[in-house]
CSV table of C-alpha atoms in Angstrom, one decimal:
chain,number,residue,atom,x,y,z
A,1494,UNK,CA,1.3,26.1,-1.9
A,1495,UNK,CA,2.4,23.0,0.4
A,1496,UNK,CA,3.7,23.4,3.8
A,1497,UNK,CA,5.1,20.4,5.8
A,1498,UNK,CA,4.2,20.9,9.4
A,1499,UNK,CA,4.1,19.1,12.6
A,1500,UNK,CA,1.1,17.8,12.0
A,1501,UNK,CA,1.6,16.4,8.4
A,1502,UNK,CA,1.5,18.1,4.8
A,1503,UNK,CA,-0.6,20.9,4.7
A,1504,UNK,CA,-2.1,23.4,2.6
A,1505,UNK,CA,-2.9,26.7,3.8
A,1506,UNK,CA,-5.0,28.5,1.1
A,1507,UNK,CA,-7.3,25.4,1.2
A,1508,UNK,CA,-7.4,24.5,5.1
A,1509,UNK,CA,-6.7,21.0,4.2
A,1510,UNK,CA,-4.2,18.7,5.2
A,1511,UNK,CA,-3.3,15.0,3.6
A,1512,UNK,CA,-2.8,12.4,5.4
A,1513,UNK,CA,-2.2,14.4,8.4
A,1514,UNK,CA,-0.6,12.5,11.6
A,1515,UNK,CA,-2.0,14.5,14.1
A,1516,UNK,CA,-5.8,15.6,14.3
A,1517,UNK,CA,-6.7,18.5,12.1
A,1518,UNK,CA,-10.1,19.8,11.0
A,1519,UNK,CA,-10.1,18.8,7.7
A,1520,UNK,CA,-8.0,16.0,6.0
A,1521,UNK,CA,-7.4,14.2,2.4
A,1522,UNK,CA,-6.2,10.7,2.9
A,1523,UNK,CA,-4.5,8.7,0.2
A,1524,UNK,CA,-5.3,5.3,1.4
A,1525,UNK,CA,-6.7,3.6,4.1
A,1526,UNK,CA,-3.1,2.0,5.6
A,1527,UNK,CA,-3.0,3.1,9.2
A,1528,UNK,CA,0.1,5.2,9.1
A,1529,UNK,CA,-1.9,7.3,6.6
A,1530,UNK,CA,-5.3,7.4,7.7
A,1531,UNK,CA,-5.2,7.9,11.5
A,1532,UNK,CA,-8.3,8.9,14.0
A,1533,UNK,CA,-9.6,12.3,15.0
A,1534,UNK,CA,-10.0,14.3,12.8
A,1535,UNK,CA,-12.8,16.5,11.8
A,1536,UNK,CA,-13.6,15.8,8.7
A,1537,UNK,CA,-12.2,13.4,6.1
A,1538,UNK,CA,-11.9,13.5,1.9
A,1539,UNK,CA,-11.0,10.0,0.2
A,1540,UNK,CA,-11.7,8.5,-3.0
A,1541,UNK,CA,-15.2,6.4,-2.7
A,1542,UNK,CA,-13.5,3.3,-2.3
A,1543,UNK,CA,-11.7,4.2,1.1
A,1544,UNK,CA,-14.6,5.0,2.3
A,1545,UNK,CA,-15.6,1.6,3.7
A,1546,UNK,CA,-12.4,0.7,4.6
A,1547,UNK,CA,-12.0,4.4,7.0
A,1548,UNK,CA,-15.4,3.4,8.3
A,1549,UNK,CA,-14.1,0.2,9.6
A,1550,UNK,CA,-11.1,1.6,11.2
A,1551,UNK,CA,-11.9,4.8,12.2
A,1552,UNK,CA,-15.5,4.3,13.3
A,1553,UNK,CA,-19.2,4.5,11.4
A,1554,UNK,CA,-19.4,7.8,12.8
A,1555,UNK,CA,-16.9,9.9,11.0
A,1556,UNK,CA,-17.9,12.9,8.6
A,1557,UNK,CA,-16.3,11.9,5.2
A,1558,UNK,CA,-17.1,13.0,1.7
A,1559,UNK,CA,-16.2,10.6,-1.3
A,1560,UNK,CA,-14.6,11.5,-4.5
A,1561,UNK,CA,-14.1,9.7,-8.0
A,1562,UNK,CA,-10.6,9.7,-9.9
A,1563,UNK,CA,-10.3,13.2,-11.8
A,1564,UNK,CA,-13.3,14.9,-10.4
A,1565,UNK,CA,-12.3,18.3,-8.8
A,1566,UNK,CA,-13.3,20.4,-5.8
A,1567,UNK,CA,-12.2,24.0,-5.2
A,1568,UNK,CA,-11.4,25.2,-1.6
A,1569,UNK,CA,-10.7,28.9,-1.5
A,1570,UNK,CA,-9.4,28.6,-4.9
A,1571,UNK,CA,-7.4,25.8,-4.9
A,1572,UNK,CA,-8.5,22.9,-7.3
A,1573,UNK,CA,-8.1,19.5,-6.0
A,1574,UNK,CA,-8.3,16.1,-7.3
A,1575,UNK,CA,-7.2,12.6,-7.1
A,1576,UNK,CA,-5.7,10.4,-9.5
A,1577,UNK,CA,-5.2,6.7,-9.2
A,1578,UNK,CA,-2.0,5.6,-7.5
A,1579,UNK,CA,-1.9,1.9,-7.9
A,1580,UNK,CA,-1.1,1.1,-4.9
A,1581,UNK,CA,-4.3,-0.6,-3.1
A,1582,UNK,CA,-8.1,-0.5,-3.8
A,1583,UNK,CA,-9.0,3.0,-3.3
A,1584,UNK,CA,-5.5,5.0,-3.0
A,1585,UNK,CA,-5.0,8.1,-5.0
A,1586,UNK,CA,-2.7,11.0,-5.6
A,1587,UNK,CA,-3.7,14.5,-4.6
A,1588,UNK,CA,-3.2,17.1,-7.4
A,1589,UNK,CA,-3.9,20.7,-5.8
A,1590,UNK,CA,-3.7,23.8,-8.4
A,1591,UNK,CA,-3.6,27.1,-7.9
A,1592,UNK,CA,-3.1,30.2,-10.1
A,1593,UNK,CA,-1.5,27.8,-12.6
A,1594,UNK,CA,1.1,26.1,-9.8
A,1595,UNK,CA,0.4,22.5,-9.6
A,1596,UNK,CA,1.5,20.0,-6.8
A,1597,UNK,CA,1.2,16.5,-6.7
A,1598,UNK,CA,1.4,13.9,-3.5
A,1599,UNK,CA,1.6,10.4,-4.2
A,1600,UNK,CA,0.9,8.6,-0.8
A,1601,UNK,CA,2.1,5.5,-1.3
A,1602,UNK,CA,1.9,4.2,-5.1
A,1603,UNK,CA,3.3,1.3,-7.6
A,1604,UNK,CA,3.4,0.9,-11.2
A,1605,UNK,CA,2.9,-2.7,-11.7
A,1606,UNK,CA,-0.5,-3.8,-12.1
A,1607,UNK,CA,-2.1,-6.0,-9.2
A,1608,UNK,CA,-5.1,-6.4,-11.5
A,1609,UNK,CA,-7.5,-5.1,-8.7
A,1610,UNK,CA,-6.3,-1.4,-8.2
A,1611,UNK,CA,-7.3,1.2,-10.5
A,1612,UNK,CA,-3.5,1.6,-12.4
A,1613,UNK,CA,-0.8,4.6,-11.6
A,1614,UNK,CA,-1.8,7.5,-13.2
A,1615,UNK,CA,1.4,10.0,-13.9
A,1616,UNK,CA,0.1,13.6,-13.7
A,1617,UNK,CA,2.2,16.2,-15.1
A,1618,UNK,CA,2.7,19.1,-12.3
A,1619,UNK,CA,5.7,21.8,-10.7
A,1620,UNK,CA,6.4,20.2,-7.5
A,1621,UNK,CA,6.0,16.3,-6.7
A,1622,UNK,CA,5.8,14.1,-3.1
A,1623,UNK,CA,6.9,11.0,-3.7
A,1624,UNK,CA,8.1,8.1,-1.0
A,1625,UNK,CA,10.9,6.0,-1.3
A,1626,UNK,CA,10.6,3.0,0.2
A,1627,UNK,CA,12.4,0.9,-1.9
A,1628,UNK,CA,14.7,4.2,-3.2
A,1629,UNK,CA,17.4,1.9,-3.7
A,1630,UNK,CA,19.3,-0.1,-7.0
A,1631,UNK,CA,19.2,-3.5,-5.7
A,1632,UNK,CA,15.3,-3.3,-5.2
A,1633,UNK,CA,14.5,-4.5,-8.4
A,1634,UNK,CA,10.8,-6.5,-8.0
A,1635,UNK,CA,10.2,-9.6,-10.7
A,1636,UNK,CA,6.2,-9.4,-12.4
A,1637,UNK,CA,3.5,-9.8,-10.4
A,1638,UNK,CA,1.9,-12.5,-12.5
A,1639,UNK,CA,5.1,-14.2,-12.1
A,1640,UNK,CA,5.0,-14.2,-8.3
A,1641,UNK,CA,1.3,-15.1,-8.3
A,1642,UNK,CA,2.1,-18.2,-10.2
A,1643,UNK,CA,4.9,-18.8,-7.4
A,1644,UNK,CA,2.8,-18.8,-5.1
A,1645,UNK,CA,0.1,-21.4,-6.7
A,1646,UNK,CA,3.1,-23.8,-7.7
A,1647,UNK,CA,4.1,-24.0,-4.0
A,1648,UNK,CA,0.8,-24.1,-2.4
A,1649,UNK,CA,-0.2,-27.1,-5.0
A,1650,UNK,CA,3.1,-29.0,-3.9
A,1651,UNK,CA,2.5,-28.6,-0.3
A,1652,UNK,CA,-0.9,-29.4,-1.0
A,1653,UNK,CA,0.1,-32.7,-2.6
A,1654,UNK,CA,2.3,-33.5,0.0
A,1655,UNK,CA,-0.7,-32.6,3.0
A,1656,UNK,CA,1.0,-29.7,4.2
A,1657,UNK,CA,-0.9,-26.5,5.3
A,1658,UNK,CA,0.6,-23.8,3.5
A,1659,UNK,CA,0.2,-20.2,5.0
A,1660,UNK,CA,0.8,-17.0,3.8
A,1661,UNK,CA,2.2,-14.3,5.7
A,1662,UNK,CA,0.6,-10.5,3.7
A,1663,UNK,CA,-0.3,-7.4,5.0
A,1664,UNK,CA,-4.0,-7.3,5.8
A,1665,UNK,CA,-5.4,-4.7,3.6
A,1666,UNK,CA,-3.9,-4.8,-0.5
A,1667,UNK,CA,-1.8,-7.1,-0.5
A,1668,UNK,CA,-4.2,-10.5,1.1
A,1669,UNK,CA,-7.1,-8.8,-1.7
A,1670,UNK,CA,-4.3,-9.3,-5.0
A,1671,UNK,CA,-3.0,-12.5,-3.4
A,1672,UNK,CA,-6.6,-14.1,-3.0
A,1673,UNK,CA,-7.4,-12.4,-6.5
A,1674,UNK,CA,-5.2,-14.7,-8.4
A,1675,UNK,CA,-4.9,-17.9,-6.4
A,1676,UNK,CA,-6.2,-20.8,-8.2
A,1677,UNK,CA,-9.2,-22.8,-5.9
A,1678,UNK,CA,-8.9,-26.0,-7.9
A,1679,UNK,CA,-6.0,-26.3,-5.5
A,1680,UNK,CA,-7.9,-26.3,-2.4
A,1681,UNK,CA,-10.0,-24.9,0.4
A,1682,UNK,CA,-8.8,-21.3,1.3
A,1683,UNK,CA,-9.0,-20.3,5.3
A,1684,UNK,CA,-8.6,-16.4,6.7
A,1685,UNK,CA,-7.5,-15.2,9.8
A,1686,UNK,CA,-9.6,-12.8,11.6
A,1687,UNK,CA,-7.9,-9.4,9.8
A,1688,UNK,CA,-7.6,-10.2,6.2
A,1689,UNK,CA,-11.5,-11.5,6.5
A,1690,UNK,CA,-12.6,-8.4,8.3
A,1691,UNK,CA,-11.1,-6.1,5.3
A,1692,UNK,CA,-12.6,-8.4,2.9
A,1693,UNK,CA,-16.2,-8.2,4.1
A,1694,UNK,CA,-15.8,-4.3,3.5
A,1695,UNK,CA,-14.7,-5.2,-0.3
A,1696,UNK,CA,-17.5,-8.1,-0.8
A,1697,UNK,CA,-20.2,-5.5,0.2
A,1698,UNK,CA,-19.2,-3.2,-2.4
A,1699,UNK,CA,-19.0,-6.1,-4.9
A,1700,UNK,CA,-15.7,-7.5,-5.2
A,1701,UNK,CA,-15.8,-11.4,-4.4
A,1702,UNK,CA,-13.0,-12.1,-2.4
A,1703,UNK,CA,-12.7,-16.2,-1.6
A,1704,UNK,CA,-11.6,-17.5,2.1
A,1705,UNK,CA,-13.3,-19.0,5.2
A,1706,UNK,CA,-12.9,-17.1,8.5
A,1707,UNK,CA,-11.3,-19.3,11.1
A,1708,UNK,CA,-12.9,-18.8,14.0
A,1709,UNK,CA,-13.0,-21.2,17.3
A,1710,UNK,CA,-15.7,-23.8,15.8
A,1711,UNK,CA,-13.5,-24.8,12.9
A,1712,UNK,CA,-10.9,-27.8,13.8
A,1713,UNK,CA,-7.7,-26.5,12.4
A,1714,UNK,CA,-6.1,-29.8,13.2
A,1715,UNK,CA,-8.7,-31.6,10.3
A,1716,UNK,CA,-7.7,-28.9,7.8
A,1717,UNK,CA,-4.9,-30.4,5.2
A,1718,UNK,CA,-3.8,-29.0,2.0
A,1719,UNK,CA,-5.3,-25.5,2.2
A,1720,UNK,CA,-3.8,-22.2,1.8
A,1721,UNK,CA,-4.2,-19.6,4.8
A,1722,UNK,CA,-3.9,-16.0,4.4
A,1723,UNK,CA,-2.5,-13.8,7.5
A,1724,UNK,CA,-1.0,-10.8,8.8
A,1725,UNK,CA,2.4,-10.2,10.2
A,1726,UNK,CA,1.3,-10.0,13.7
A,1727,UNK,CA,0.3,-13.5,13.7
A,1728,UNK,CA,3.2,-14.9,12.7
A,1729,UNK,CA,5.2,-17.0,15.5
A,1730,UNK,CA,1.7,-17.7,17.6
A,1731,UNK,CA,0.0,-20.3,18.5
A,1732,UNK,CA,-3.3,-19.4,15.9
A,1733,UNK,CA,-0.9,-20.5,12.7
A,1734,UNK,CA,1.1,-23.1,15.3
A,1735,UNK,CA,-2.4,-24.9,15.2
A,1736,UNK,CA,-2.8,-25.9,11.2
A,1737,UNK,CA,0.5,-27.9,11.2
A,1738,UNK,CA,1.4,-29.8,9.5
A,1739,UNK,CA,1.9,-26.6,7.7
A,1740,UNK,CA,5.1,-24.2,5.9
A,1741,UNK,CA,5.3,-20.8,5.8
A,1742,UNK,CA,5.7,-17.8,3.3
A,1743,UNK,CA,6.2,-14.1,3.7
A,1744,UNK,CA,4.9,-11.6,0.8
A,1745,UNK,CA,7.2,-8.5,0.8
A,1746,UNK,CA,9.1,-6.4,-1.0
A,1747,UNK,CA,11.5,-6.6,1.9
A,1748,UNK,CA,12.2,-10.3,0.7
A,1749,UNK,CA,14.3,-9.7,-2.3
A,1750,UNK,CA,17.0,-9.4,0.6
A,1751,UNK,CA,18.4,-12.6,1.9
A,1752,UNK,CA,19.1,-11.2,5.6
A,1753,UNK,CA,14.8,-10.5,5.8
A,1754,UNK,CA,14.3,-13.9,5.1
A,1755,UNK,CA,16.3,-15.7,7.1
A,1756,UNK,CA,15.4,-13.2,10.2
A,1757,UNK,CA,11.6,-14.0,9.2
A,1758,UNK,CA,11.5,-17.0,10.1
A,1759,UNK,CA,9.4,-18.5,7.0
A,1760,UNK,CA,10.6,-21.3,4.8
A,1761,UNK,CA,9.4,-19.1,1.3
A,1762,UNK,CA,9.5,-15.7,1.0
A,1763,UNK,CA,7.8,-13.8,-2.2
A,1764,UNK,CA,8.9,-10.6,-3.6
A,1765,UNK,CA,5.4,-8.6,-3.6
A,1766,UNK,CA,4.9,-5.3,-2.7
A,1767,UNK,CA,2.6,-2.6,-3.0
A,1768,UNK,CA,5.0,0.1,-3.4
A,1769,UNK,CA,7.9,0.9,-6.2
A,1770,UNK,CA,11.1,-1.0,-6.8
A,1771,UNK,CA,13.7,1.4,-7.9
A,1772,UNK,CA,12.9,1.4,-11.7
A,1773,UNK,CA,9.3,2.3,-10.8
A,1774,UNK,CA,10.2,5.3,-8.8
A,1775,UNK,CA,12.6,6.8,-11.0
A,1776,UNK,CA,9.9,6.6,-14.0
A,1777,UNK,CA,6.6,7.8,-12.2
A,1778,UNK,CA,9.3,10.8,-11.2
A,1779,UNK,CA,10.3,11.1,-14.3
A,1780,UNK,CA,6.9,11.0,-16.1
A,1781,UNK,CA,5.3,14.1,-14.0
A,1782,UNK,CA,7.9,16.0,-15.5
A,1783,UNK,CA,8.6,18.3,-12.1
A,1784,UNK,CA,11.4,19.8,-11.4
A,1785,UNK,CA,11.1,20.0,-7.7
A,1786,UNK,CA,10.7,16.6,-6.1
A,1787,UNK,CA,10.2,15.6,-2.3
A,1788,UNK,CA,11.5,12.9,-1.3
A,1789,UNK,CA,9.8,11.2,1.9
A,1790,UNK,CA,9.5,8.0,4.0
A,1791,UNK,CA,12.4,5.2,3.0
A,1792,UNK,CA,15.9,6.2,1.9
A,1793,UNK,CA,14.7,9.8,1.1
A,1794,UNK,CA,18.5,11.3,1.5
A,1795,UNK,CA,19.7,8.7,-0.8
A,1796,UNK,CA,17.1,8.7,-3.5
A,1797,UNK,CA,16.9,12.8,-3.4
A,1798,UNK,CA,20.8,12.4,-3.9
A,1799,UNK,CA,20.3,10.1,-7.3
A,1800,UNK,CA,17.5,12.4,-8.7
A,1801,UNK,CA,19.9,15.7,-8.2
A,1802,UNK,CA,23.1,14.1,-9.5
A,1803,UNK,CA,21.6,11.9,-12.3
A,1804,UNK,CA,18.3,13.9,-13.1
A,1805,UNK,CA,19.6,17.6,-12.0
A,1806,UNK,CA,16.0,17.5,-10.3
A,1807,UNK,CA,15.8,20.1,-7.4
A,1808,UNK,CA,15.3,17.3,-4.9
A,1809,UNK,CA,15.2,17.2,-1.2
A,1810,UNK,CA,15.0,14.9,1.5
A,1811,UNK,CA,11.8,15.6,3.8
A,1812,UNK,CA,11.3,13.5,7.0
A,1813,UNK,CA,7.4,12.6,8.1
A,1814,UNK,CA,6.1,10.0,10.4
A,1815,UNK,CA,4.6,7.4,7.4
A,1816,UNK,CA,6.4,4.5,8.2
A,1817,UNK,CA,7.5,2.5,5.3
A,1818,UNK,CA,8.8,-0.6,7.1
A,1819,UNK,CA,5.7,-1.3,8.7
A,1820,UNK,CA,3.7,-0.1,5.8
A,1821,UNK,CA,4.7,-3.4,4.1
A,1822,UNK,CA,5.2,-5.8,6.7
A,1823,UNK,CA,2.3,-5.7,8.4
């Protein structure tokens, strides 16, 4: 029922594509992470959450049409829902059936709760999409709550000591479960330009996201003790150079490696991500019970191998242009 083209996955009964790379007519998008929902197209599908988040990226002016978790369209047929992924505010699975033959794409998902995103939800089908970013046995993330409470226990000793402490998360999901469990009896909380844009879309749908925006009235050089939230790109620049005294931490799966650390640059580096560790991957595989799986962006050959040899899944390796790497460093 699924094709993968050169312009992304597509389905041809239905005229639809998900999270299509190239401009298409009509297009399903997972989640609202750049390398999945991209400009021009025609028309856009999403859950009702990524609504205001496409809207701020892609413009007020697109056509998009919202849907709830487990509420169903038919196009020429072809049934289509989505399912919660877990993996930010908003990001679903796509479950397309037709005549009984029932396909699943994950997008990008995780299993461990970040106490903001609706959970994973395994749906049993025939044929399952699945990434693999972290598709390998030494990727093997500790609890959330336990990283949440790292990162209070080494903001409060900075704070103590007067130091500035920023944190280095990608923009959209991961600043929003950060700020979600930091505790602000530690001190004020400051956001760079990014992070506070993606959560003014979140506070106007009700969410209450904490933070200041820095903008060029504040005097970061007064500011001692706080915590500062920003992307990736600002790291290295003169806009964090500017609240020293201050230390540095990187949230990413990509931390559990010793080599990332040290070639980021931080002093502390937190293992959060918003995707599976290993464990994760092999049971949300596991749970939809397919027995065709496709495996995409990360170490696809390697993780296709495992699920053939340990599994005897009929797995193969597909290459797209999502960009994992990116996906969690930015």
């Amino acid at each position: 029922m699924l094709e993968f083209t050169d312009k992304g996955i597509f389905c041809p009964r239905a005229d639809v594509y998900i999270d299509p790379w190239k401009p298409v007519k009509s297009a399903i998008i997972t989640h609202g992470h750049s390398d999945h929902a991209r400009m021009g197209n025609g028309h856009y599908i999403c859950h009702m959450e990524t609504i205001p988040i496409l809207r701020l990226r892609l413009g007020l002016d697109i056509s998009i049409q919202g849907l709830d978790y487990n509420r169903t369209i038919t196009k020429n047929g072809v049934r289509i829902s989505l399912h919660p992924a877990g993996h930010i505010i908003g990001s679903a699975q796509v479950r397309l059936e037709y005549k009984g033959e029932i396909w699943v794409v994950s997008g990008d998902y995780k299993l461990m709760a970040d106490g903001l995103s609706v959970p994973f939800e395994p749906v049993r089908c025939h044929h399952f999409i699945t990434e693999s970013t972290f598709g390998l046995p030494i990727y093997n993330f500790p609890h959330t709550e336990q990283v949440y409470s790292g990162i209070n226990q080494w903001w409060k000793q900075n704070a103590w000591e007067g130091v500035n402490s920023v944190v280095i998360a990608y923009a959209l999901g991961k600043s929003q479960s950060i700020l979600h469990h930091l505790d602000l009896d530690i001190g004020d909380v400051f956001l760079h330009g990014a992070v506070a844009n993606v959560n003014d879309v979140f506070n106007a749908e009700g969410y209450n996201f904490p933070g200041v925006r820095v903008t060029p009235e504040i005097d970061r050089k007064s500011i001692k003790g706080a915590i500062i939230l920003a992307p990736p790109s600002a790291l290295s620049t003169p806009w964090i150079s500017k609240f020293s005294p201050s230390r540095k931490a990187m949230c990413s799966g990509w931390m559990q490696l010793r080599g990332a650390r040290r070639r980021s640059g931080v002093d502390r580096g937190f293992v959060l991500s918003d995707h599976c560790d290993w464990t994760q991957l092999n049971e949300a595989v596991l749970a939809t019970g397919a027995e065709n799986i496709y495996v995409t962006h990360g170490y696809q050959n390697t993780f296709a191998k495992w699920l053939t040899d340990r599994y005897q899944l009929n797995a193969i390796e597909i290459k797209t242009q999502f960009e994992p790497a990116t996906a969690d460093l930015e």
